[in-house]
XYZ file of C-alpha atoms in Angstrom:
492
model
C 49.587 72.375 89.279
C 51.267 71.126 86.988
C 54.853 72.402 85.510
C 53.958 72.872 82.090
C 51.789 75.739 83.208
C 54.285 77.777 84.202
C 57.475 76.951 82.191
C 56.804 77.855 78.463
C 59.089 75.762 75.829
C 59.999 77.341 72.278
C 60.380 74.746 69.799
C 62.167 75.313 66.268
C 59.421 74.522 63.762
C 60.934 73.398 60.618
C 58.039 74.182 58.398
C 58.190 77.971 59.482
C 61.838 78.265 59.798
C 61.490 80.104 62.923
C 61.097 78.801 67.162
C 57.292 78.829 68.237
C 55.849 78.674 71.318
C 54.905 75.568 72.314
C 50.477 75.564 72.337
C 49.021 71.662 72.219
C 46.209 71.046 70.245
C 45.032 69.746 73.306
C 45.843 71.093 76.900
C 48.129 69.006 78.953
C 48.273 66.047 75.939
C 50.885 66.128 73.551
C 51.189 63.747 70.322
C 54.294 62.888 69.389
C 55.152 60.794 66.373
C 58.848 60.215 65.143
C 59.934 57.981 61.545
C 61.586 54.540 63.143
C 64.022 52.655 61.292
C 63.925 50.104 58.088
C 64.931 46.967 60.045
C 67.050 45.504 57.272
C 70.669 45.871 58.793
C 72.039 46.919 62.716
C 71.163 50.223 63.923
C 73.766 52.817 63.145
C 75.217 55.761 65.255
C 73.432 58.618 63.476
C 70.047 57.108 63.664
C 70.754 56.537 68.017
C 71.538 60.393 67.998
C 68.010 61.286 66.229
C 66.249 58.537 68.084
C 67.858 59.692 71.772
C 67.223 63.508 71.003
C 63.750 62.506 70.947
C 63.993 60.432 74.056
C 65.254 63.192 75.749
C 61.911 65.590 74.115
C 59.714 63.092 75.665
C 61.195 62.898 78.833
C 61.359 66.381 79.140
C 57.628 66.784 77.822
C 56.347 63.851 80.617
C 58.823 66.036 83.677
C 56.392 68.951 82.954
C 53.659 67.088 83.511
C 52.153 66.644 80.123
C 50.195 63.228 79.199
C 52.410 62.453 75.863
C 50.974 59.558 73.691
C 54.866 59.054 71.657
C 54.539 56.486 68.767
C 57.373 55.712 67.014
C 57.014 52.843 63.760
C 58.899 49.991 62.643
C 59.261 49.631 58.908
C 59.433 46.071 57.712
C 58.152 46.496 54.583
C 57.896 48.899 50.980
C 60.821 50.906 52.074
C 63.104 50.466 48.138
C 66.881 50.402 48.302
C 67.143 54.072 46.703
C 64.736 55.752 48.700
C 62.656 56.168 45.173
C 60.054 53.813 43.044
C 62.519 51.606 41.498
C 65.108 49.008 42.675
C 64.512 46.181 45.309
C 62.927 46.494 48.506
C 65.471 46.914 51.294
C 63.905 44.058 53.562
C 63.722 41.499 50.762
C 66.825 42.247 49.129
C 68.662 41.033 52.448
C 66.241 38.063 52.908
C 66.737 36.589 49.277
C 71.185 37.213 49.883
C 70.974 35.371 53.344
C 68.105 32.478 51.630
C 66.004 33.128 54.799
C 61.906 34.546 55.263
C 61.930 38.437 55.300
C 60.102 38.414 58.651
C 63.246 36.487 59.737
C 65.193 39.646 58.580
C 62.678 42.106 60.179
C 62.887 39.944 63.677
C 66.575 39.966 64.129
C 67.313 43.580 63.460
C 63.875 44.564 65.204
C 65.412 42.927 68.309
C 69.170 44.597 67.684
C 67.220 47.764 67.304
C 65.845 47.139 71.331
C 69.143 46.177 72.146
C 70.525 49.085 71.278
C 68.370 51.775 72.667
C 68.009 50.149 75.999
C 71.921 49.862 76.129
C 71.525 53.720 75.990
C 68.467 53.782 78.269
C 65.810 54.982 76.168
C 62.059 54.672 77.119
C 60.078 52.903 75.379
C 57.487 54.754 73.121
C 53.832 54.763 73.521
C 53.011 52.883 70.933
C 55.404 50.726 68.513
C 53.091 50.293 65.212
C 54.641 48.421 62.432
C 53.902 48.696 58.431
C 52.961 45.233 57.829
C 50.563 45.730 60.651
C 48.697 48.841 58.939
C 48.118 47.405 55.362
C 44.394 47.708 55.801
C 44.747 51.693 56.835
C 47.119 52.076 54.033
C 45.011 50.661 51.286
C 41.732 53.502 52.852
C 44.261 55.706 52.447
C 45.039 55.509 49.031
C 41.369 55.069 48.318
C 40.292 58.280 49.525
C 43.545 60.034 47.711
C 42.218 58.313 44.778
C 38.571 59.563 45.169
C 39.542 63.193 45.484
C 41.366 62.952 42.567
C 45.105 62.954 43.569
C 46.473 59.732 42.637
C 46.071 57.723 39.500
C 46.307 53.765 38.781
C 48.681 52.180 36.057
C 49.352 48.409 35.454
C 47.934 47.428 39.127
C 50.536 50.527 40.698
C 49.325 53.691 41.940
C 50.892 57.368 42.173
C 50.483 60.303 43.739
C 50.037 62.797 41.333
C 52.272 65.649 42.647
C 51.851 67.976 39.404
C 47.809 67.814 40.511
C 48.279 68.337 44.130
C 50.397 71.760 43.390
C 47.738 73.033 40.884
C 45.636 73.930 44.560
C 48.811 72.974 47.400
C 52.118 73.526 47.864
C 54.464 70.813 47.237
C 57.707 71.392 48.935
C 56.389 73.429 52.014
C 58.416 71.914 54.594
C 61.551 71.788 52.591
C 61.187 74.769 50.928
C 61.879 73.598 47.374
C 59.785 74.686 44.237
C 58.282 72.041 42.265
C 59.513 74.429 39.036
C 62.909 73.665 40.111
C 62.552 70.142 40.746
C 60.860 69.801 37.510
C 64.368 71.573 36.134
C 66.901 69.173 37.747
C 65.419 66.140 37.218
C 65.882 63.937 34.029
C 63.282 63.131 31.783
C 61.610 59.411 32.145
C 63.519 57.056 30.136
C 59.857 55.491 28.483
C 60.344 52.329 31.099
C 58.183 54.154 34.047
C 54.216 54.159 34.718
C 54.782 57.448 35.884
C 53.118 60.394 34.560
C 55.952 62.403 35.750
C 59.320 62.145 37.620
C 58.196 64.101 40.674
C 55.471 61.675 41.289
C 55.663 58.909 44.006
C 54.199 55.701 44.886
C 51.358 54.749 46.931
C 51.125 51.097 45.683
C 53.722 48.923 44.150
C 52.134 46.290 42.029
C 54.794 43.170 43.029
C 57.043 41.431 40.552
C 56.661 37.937 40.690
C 59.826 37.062 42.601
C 58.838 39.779 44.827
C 58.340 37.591 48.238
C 56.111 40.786 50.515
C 52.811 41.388 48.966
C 49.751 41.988 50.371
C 46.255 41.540 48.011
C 44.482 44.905 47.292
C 41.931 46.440 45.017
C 44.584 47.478 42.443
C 47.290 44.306 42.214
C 49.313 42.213 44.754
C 51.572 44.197 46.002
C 53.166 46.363 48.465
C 52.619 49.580 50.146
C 55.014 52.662 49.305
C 57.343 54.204 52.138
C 56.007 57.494 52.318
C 52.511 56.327 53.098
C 53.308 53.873 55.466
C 53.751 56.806 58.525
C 51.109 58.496 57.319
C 48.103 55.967 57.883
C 50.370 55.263 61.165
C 50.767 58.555 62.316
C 47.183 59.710 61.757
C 45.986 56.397 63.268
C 47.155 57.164 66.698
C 47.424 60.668 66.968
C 44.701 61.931 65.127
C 44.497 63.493 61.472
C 45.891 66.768 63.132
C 48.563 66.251 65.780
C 51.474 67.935 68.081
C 55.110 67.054 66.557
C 56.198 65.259 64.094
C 59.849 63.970 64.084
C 63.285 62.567 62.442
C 66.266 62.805 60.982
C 66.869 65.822 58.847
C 67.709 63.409 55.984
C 64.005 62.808 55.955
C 62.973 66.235 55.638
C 62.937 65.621 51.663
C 61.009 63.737 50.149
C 59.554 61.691 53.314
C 58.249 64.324 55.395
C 57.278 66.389 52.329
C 55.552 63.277 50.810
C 53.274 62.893 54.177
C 52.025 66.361 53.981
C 51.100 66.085 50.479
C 49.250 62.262 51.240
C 47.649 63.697 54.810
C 46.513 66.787 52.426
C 44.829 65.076 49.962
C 43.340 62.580 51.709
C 41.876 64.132 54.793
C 41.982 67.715 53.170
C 44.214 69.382 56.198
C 48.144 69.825 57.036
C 49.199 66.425 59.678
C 50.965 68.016 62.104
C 51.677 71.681 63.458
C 55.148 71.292 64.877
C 58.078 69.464 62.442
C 61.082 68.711 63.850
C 64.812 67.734 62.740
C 67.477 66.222 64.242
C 71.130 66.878 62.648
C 73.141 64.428 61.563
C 76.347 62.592 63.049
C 79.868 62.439 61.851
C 82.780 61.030 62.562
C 86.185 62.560 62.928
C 84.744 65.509 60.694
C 83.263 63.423 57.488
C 79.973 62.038 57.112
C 79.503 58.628 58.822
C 79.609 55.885 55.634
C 79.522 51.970 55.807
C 81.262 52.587 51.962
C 84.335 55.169 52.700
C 85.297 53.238 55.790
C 84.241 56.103 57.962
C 81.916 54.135 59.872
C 81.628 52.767 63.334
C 78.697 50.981 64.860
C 77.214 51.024 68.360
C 78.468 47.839 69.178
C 82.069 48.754 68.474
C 81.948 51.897 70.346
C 81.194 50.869 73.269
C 83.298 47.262 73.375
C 86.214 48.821 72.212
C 86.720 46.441 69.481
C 87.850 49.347 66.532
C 90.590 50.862 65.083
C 88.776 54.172 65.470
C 88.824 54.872 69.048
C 91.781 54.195 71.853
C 88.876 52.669 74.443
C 86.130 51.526 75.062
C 83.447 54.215 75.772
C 80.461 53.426 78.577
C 77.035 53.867 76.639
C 76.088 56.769 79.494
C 79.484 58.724 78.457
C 77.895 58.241 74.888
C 74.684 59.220 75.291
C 76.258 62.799 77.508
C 78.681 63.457 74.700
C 75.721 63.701 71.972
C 73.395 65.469 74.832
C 76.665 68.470 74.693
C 75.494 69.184 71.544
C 72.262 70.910 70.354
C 69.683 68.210 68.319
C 69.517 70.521 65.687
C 73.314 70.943 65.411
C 75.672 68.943 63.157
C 77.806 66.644 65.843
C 81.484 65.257 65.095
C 82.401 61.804 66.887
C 85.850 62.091 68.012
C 88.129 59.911 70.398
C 89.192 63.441 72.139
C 85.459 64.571 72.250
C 84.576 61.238 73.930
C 87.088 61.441 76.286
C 86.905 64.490 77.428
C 82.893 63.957 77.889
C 83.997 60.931 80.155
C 85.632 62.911 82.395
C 82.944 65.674 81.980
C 80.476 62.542 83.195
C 82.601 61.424 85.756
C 82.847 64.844 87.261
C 79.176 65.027 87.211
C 78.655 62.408 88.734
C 81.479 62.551 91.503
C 79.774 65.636 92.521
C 76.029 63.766 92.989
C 77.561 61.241 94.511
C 79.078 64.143 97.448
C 75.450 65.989 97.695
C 73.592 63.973 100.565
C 77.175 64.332 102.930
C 77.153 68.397 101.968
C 76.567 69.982 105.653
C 74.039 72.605 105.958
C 74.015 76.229 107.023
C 71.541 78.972 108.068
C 71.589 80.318 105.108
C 72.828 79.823 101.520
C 75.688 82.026 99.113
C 73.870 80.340 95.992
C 70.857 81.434 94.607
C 69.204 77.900 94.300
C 65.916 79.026 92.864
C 67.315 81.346 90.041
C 70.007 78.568 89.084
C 66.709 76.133 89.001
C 65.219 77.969 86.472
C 68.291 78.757 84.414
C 67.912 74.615 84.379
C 64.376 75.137 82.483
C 65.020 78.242 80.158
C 67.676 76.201 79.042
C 65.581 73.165 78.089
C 62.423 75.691 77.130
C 64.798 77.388 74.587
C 64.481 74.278 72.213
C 65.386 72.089 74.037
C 68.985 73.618 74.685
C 71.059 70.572 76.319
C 74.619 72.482 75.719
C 73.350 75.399 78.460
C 71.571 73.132 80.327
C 74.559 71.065 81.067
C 76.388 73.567 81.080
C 74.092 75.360 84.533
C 74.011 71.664 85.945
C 78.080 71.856 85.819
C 77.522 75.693 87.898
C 76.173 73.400 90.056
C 79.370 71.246 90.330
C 81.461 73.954 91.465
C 78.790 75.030 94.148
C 78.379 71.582 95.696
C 82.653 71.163 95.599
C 82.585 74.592 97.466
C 80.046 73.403 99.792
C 82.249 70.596 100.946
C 85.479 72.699 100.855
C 83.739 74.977 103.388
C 83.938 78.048 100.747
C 80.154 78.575 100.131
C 77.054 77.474 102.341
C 73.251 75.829 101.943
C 70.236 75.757 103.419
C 68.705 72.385 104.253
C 65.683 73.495 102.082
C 68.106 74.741 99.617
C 69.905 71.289 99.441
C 66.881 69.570 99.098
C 65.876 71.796 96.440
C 69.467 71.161 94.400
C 69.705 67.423 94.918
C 65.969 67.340 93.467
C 66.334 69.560 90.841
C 70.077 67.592 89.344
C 68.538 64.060 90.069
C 65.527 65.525 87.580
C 67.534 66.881 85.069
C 70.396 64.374 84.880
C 68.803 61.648 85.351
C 65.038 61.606 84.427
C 65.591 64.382 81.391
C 69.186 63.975 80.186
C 68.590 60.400 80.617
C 72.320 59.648 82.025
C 73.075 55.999 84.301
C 75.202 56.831 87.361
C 77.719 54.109 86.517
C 80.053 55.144 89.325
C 77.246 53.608 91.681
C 76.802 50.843 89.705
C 81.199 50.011 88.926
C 81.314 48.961 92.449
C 78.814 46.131 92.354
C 81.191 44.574 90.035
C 84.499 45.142 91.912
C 84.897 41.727 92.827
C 83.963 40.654 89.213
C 86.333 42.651 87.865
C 88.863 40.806 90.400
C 88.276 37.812 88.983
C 88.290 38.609 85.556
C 91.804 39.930 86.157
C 92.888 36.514 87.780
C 91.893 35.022 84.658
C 93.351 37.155 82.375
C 96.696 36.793 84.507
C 96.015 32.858 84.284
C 95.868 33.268 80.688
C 99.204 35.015 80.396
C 100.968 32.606 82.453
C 99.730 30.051 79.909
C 101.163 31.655 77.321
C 104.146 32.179 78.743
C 103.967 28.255 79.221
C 102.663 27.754 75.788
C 100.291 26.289 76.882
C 97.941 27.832 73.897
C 95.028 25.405 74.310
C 94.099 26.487 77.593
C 94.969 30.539 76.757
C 92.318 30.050 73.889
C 90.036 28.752 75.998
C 90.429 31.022 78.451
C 89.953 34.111 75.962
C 86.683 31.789 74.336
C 84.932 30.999 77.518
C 85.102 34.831 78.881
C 83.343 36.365 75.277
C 80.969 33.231 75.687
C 79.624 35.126 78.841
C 80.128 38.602 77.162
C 83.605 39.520 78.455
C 86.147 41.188 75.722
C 89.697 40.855 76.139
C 91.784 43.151 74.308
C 95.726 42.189 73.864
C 97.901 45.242 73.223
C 101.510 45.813 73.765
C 100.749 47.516 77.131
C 98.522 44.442 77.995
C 95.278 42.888 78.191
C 92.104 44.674 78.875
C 88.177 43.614 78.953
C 85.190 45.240 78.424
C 81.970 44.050 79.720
């Protein structure tokens, strides 16, 4: 039997505003489809915290037992630098400052992308689609939006007619905004627009001549618009009807409320039953922004090399710090927070590391089964990874007694605990035991510090030449040194 049958999971459903039971479409299958990134620029912070809150949904979804088909998209194309109909798509933009092809642009931050989320050991997703790879679906779709009477065409564009669509639907469902009110705060068109009205958006972009992506079509050369793209993806894998649909709250509106009005109108039915949100990241108590300053990337975080943070932070102590916090709660990066998880991790993980040297008893002063389950009403409460690690850290203190001699355990009972915190820490929570894995590299880390003791004594000499190439050779093979006035460190 599988788990799922007996552990029922609540999930927060954005479009009702209130947590559901979880019910598939299908039993035992679950379709899972969460908005990827525009690959125009390095991943950022805040989109690793949406993207690993739904790593940790699908590993929790696959530990029950369910078959989960999880496709998360790649947009390389049609996505505009203001998130509207005007301006310069993002893609292009960045290919036509750096002279190079756009699919130049979309391979190298594809590939950073990958980096990234296996530094933080994510699994992969199902399925990987891309935009440029759906142009066919996404031209049907806008076909059969346009036969039903939806969308209109106007100098080779074409836009979804949102005034139309609310005369039978509701546009702003998921967001809960009245198109009356959007109608009220938004200016009029200035004359320059094809649009028919301000709320509209576009399915088609007929392409400018210096526009470089363009695809032929029935109405003009052009490009597809951002909103449609993960609908024709979405309903191409999963089905025109499917489980969850996922991403960063910032999409809620318009994105999200764009694909139920497309999936609507063209296939006559609401996409998806369950929407969900993840909240957004800050750092040290202000929103995350490349243009105040506040703004720290992955890369930087975890080499140390920042005026932010006092260390560098292991990419496991990362990924435990953002799983202390609920998905659907607003999370502050701090140097404290981050150091305190670290030592949250390490006791974690000193505490594994003590379980198969724990001696048994005849019987047990720790009720393994109940403190099991508190592990799954935990995660069946929404997916509640505060509570959750906070019963695994119960746990802590149990096994320390153990070993102290102050409580006792079954062998069954042992077996039972080791299984049960292997599963949740490591298969669910998606945490790297980097204890285990420090002392492969003892005697690398030996040798690093002859070097970097080498290096000193050159400098000492003056012998500069042979310090810089000291310093060079190291980050050639991805070793950081960091000078301070306490010393030199590294990072791997």
């Amino acid at each position: 039997m599988h788990l799922y049958s007996n552990q029922q999971i609540k999930i927060y459903n954005t479009l009702t505003g209130e947590k559901e039971v979880f019910q598939p479409i299908t039993d035992g299958y679950v379709g899972m489809y969460v908005c990827g990134p525009t690959v125009y620029s390095n991943v950022h912070l805040g989109n690793v915290r949406t993207f690993m809150s739904f790593d940790m949904i699908f590993r929790y979804l696959k530990h029950l037992g369910y078959k989960v088909r999880y496709v998360r998209n790649i947009t390389d194309a049609g996505h505009l630098e203001n998130d509207a109909d005007v301006g310069e798509d993002k893609i292009t933009k960045k290919a036509r400052l750096e002279a190079i092809e756009p699919m130049e642009i979309v391979q190298r931050y594809t590939v950073d992308f990958h980096n990234v989320l296996n530094t933080f050991n994510f699994l992969p997703p199902s399925i990987e689609p891309t935009a440029t790879g759906h142009i066919i679906e996404q031209i049907e779709l806008i076909q059969s939006i346009i036969d039903n009477g939806f969308a209109y065409v106007v100098n080779g564009s074409v836009y979804f007619d949102v005034h139309k669509y609310n005369e039978s639907n509701e546009y702003g469902i998921l967001s809960k905004r009245k198109l009356e009110d959007l109608i009220h705060n938004t200016r009029a068109l200035d004359g320059q627009s094809d649009k028919r009205n301000p709320q509209d958006f576009a399915l088609w972009k007929k392409a400018e001549p210096t526009h470089i992506m363009r695809w032929p079509s029935p109405w003009s050369d052009g490009f597809p618009g951002w909103h449609l793209e993960c609908t024709a993806m979405s309903t191409k894998y999963l089905g025109e009807f499917f489980d969850i649909h996922g991403g960063g709250m910032d999409l809620k509106f318009p994105h999200h409320e764009c694909e139920i009005a497309q999936n609507q109108a063209a296939k006559g039915q609401a996409p998806v039953k369950y929407w969900m949100h993840a909240n957004m990241l800050e750092l040290n108590g202000a929103r995350m922004s490349k243009s105040t300053g506040n703004y720290i990337n992955p890369a930087e975080l975890l080499s140390g090399h920042n005026d932010i943070m006092s260390k560098a932070y292991n990419p496991s102590v990362v990924r435990f710090f953002i799983m202390q916090a609920s998905y659907r709660s607003v999370l502050d990066l701090t140097d404290d927070g981050l150091a305190a998880a670290e030592k949250g991790f390490h006791r974690l993980m000193d505490a594994i590391g003590l379980i198969d040297n724990l001696k048994t008893s005849s019987s047990s002063s720790f009720n393994v089964s109940d403190w099991k389950q508190k592990c799954y009403d935990a995660m069946n409460d929404d997916f509640n990874t505060p509570i959750l690690i906070a019963s695994l850290f119960e746990a802590v203190k149990i096994i320390n007694q153990i070993k102290d001699g102050s409580a006792s355990i079954t062998a069954e009972d042992l077996a039972t605990l080791k299984e049960t915190v292997e599963a949740f820490v490591f298969d669910i929570l998606g945490l790297v035991n980097i204890s285990k894995e420090s002392t492969g590299s003892d005697k690398l880390t030996s040798a690093v510090e002859i070097l970097i003791a080498l290096r000193k004594e050159a400098r000492l000499n003056k012998d500069f030449a042979l310090s810089d190439k000291i310093r060079d050779e190291l980050a050639e093979a991805g070793i950081q040194l960091k000078d301070s006035r306490e010393g030199t460190t590294f990072t791997f």
